Coordinates of C-alpha atoms in Angstrom, one line a residue:
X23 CA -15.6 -53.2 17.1
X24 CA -14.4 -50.2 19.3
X25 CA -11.9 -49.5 16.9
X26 CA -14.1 -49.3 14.1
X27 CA -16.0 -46.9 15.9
X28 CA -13.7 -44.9 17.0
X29 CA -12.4 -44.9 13.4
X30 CA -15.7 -43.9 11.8
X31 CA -15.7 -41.2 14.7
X32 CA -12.5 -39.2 13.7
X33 CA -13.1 -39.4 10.2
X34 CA -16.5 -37.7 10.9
X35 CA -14.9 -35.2 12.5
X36 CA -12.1 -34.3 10.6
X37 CA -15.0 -34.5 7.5
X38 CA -16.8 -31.8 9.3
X39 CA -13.9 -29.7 10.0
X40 CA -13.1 -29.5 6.1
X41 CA -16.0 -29.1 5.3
X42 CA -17.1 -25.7 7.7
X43 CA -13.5 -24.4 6.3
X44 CA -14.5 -24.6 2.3
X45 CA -18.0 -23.1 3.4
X46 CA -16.0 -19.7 4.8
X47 CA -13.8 -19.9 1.8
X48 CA -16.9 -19.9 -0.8
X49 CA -18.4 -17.1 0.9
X50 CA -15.2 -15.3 0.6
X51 CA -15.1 -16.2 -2.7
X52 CA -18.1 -14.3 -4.5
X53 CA -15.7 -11.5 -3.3
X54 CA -13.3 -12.2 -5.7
X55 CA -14.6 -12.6 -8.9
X56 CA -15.2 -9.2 -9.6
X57 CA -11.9 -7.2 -9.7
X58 CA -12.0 -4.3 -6.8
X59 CA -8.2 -2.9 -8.0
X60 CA -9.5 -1.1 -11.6
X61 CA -9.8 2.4 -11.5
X62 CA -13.3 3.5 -9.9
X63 CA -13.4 5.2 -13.6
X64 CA -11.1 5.5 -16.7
X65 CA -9.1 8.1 -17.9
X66 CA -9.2 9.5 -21.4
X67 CA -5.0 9.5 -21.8
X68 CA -4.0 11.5 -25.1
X69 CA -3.3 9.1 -27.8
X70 CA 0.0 10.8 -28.8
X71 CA 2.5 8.5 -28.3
X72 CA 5.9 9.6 -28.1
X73 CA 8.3 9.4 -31.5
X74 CA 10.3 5.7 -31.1
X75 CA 12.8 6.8 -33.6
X76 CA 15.1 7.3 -30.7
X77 CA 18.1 7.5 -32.9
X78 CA 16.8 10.7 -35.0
X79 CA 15.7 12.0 -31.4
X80 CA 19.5 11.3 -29.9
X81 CA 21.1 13.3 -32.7
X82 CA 19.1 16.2 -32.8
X83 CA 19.5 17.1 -29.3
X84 CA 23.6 16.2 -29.4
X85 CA 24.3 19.5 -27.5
X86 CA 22.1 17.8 -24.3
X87 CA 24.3 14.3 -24.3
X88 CA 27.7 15.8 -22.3
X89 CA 24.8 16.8 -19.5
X90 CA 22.1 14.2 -20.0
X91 CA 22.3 10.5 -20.4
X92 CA 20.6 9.3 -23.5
X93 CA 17.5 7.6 -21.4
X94 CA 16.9 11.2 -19.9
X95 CA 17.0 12.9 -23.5
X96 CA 14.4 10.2 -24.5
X97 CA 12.2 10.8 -21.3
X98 CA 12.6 14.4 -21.8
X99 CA 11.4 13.9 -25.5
X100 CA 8.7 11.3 -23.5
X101 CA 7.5 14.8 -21.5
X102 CA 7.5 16.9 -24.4
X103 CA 10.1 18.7 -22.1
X104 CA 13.2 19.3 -24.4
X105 CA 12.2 23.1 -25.3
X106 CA 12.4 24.1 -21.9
X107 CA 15.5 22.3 -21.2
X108 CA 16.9 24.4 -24.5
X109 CA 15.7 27.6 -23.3
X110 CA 17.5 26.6 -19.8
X111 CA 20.7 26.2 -21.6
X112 CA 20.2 29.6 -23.2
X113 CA 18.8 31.6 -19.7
X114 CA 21.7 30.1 -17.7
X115 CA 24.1 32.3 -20.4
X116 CA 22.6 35.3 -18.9
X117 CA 23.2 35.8 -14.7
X118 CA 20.5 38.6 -14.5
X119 CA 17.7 38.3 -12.4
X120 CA 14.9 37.8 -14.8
X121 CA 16.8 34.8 -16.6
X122 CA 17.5 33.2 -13.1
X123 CA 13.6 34.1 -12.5
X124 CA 12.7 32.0 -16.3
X125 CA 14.5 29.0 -15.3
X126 CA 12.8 28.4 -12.3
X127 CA 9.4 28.5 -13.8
X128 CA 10.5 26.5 -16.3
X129 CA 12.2 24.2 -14.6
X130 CA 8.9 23.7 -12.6
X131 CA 7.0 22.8 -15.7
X132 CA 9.0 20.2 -16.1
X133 CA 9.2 19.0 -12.7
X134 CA 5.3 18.9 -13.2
X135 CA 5.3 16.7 -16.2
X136 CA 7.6 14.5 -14.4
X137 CA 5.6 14.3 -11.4
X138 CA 2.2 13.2 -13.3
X139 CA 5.1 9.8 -14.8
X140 CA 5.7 9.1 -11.6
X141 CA 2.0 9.2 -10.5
X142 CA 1.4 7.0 -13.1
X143 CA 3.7 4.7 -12.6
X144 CA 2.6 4.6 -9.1
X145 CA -1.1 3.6 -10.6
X146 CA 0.2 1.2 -12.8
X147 CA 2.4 -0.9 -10.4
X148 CA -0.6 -0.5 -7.9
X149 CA -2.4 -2.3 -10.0
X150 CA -0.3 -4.5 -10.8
X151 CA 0.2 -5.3 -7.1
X152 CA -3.5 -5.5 -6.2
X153 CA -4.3 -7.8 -9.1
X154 CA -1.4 -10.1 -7.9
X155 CA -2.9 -10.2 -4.4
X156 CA -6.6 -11.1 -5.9
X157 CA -5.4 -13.8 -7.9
X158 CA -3.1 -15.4 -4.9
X159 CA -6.6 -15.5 -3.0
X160 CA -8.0 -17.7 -5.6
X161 CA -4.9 -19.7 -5.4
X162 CA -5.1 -20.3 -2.0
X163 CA -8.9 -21.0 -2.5
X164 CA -8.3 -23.7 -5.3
X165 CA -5.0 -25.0 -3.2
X166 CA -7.4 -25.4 -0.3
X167 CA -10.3 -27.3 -2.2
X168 CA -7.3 -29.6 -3.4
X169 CA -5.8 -30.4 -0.1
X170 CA -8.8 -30.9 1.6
X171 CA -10.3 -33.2 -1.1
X172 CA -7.1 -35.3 -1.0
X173 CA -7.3 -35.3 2.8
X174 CA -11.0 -36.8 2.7
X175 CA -9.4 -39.5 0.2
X176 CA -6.4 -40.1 3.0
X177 CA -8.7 -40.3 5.4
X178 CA -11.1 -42.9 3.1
X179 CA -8.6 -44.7 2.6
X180 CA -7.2 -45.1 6.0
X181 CA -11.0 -45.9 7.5
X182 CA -11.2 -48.4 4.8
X183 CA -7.8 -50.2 5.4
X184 CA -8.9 -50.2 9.5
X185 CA -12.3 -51.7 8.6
X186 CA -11.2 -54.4 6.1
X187 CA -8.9 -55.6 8.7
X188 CA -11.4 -55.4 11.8
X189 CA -13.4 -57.5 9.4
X190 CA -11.1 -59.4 8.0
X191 CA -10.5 -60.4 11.6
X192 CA -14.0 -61.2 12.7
X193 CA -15.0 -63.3 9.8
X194 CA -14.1 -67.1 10.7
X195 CA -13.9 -68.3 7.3
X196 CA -11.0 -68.3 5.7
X197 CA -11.7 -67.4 2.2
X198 CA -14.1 -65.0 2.8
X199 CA -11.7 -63.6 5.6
X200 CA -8.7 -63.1 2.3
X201 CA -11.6 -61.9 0.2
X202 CA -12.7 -59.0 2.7
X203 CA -9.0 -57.9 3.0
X204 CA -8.0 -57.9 -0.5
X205 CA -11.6 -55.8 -1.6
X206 CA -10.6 -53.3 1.4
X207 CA -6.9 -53.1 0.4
X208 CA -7.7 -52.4 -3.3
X209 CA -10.6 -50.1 -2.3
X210 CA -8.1 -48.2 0.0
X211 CA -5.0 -47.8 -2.5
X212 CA -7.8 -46.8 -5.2
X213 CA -8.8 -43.6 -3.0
X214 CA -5.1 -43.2 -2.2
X215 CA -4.1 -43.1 -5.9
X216 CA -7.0 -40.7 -6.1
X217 CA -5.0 -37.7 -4.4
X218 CA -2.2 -37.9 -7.2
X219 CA -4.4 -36.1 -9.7
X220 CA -2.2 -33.5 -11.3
X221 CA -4.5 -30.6 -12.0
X222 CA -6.8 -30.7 -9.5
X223 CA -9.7 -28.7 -9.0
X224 CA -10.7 -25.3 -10.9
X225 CA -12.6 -22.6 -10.4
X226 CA -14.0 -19.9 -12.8
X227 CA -11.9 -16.4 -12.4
X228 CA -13.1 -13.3 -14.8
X229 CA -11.0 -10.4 -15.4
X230 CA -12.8 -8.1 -18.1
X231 CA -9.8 -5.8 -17.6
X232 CA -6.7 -7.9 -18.4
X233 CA -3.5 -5.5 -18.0
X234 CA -1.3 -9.1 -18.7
X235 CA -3.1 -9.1 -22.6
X236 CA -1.3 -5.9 -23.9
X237 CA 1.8 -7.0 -22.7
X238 CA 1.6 -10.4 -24.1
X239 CA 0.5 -8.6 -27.7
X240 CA 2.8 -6.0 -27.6
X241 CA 0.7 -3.7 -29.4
X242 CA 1.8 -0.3 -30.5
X243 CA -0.4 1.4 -28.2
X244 CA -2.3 0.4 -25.4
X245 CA -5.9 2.0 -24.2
X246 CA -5.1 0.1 -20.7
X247 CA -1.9 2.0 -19.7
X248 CA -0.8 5.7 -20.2
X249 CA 1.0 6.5 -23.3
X250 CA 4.3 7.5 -21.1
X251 CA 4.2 4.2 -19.1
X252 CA 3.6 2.6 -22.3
X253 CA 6.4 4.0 -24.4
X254 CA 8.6 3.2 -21.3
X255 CA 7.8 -0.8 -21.8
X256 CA 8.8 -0.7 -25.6
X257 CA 10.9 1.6 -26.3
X258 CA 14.7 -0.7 -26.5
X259 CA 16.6 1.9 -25.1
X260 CA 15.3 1.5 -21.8
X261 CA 16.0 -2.5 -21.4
X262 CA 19.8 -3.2 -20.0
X263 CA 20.8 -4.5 -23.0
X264 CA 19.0 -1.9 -25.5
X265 CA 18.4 -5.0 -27.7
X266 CA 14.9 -5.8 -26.6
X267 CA 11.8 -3.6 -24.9
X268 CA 10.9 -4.3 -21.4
X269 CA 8.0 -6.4 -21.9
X270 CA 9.7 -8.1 -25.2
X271 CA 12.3 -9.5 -22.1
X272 CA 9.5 -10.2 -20.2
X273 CA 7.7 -12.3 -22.9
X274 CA 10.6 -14.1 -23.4
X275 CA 10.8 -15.4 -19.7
X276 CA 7.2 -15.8 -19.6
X277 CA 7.5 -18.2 -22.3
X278 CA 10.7 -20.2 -21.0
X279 CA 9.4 -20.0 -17.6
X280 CA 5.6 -20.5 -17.1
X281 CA 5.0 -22.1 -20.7
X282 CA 8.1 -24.1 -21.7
X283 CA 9.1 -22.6 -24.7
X284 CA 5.6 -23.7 -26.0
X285 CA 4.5 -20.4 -27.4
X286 CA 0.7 -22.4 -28.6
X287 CA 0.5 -22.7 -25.4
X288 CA 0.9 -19.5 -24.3
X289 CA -1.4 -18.2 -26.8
X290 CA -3.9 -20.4 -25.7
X291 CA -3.5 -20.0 -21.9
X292 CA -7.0 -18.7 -20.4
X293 CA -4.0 -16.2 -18.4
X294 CA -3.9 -13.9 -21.8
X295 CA -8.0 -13.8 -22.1
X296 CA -11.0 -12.7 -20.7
X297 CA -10.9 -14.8 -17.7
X298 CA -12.5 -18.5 -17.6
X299 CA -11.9 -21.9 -15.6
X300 CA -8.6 -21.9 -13.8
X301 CA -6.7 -24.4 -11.8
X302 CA -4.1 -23.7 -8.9
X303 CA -0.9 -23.7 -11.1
X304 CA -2.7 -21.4 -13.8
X305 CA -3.5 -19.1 -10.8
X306 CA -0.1 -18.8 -9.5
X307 CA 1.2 -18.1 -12.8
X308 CA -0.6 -15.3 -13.5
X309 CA 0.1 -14.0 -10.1
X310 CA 3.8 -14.5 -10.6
X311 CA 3.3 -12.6 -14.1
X312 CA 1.4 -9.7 -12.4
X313 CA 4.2 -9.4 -9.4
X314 CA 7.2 -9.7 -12.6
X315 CA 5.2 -6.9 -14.3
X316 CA 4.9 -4.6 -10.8
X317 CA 8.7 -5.0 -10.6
X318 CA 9.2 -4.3 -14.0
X319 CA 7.2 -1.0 -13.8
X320 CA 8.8 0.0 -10.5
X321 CA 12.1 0.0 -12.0
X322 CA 11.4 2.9 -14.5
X323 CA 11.7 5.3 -11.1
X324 CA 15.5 4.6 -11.1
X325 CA 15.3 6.2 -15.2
X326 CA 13.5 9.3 -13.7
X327 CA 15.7 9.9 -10.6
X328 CA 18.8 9.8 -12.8
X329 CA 16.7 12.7 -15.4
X330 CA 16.3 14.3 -11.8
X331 CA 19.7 14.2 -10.7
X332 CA 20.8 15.5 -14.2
X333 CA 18.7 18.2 -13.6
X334 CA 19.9 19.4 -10.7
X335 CA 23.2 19.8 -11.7
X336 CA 22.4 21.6 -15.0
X337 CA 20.0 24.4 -12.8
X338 CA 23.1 24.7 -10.2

């Protein structure tokens, strides 16, 4: 009989312990469901997006391409920079002072234009970043509730394996001694086969402001990012292949990867919505998808510090 108590005693416990933990973890929680990583208001960006006839764009501006790469003519376009960069080309034909004095100031308005792109990329993968830091909190909420909900079963089914045999061995009958050890071992393998459920728990996550929709449309435009970001993601050119936009490559893994090539699926997934009921591998999916995309956005700086370098050498 000591054993049973002792038993009963650590399974208390342990019971206890969970439980205080998923108590902090729902307080934590009401933290969570509203996003903090939106801007604190929203910017009316121009709707002009930039020409994607980059071909037309490419041979217009021949005279730039034996002193800018293609990408930087397009980003230049992007900026609504290329005058200046003509008038530079011009200027630099003349060594007087006032021409050296012209391409200076017009070197910084582009230098401007190009610092507001990067300040917007920095916003955008920001954002990206905080959103994928939100939704791994929820993760590691639901993967919690699941862990200590199979524990409690472990532990259930441990206390009622111990008890069916204390039993067991305390009853002097014979048949009613099997009987009490079958029930318990039945009883205890039911609450173990309890902890394979696949899904596990869910919990309701709202996100009013879903950056991962427009990428999964693909529209032409997007209200949510700034038209320069924007044309950055679709325009081919800017891809490593030039066969596909940014985000067209990232749909494509998005459906092989997170969806198995099930695009239904996809389009059904509560990731590409308004927010509703999500379960653990939901939530790490998204925040995978929001990390890919923060990546993704970061890697347009290397475009802009090749425009920069080409730059340089044309004002030297």
């Amino acid at each position: 009989m000591k054993r049973f108590f002792y038993i009963l005693a650590v399974f208390s416990l342990l019971t206890s312990c969970v439980s205080k933990k998923n108590q902090v973890i729902k307080q934590n929680i009401l933290t969570l469901k509203d996003s903090y990583c939106k801007a604190p208001f929203k910017y009316n960006y121009s709707n002009k997006l930039p020409s994607y006839n980059a071909d037309s764009i490419l041979l217009a501006n021949k005279e730039l391409q034996g002193i800018f790469s293609d990408q930087s003519i397009l980003i230049l376009n992007a900026l609504d920079n290329l005058d200046e960069v003509h008038q530079i080309i011009d200027l630099k034909k003349d060594s007087s002072i006032a021409s050296q004095v012209k391409v200076l100031q017009l070197k910084s308005r582009i230098n401007s234009k190009i610092t507001i792109a990067l300040t917007e990329l920095d916003a955008v993968a920001a954002e990206f970043d905080c959103e994928g830091e939100r939704v791994a909190q929820i993760g590691n909420y639901v993967d919690n509730l699941n862990e200590s909900k199979n524990n409690k079963l472990i532990l259930l089914s441990i206390v009622t394996g111990a008890t069916a045999s204390i039993a067991g061995g305390i009853i002097k009958d014979g048949g009613w001694s099997n009987a009490v050890d079958i029930g318990g071992g039945v009883l205890g393998a039911g609450f173990g086969l309890a902890t394979l459920n696949p899904k596990g728990k869910k919990v309701e996550f709202i996100h009013q402001r879903n950056l991962l929709i427009d990428i999964w449309r693909e529209k032409l435009e997007s209200p949510n990012f700034p038209p320069f970001i924007w044309y950055m993601y679709t325009e081919k050119k800017f891809s490593n292949k030039e066969e596909h936009s940014i985000i067209s490559n990232m749909k494509e893994r998005w459906l092989h990867y997170q969806f198995d090539d099930v695009k239904a699926d996809a389009d059904q997934s509560v990731i590409f919505s308004n927010g509703g009921f999500y379960r653990a591998d939901d939530l790490h999916n998204r925040a995978a998808m929001l990390n890919q995309m923060q990546s993704a956005t970061r890697t347009i700086n290397q475009n802009i510090n090749y425009l920069l370098l080409d730059l340089d050498k044309l004002i030297l």
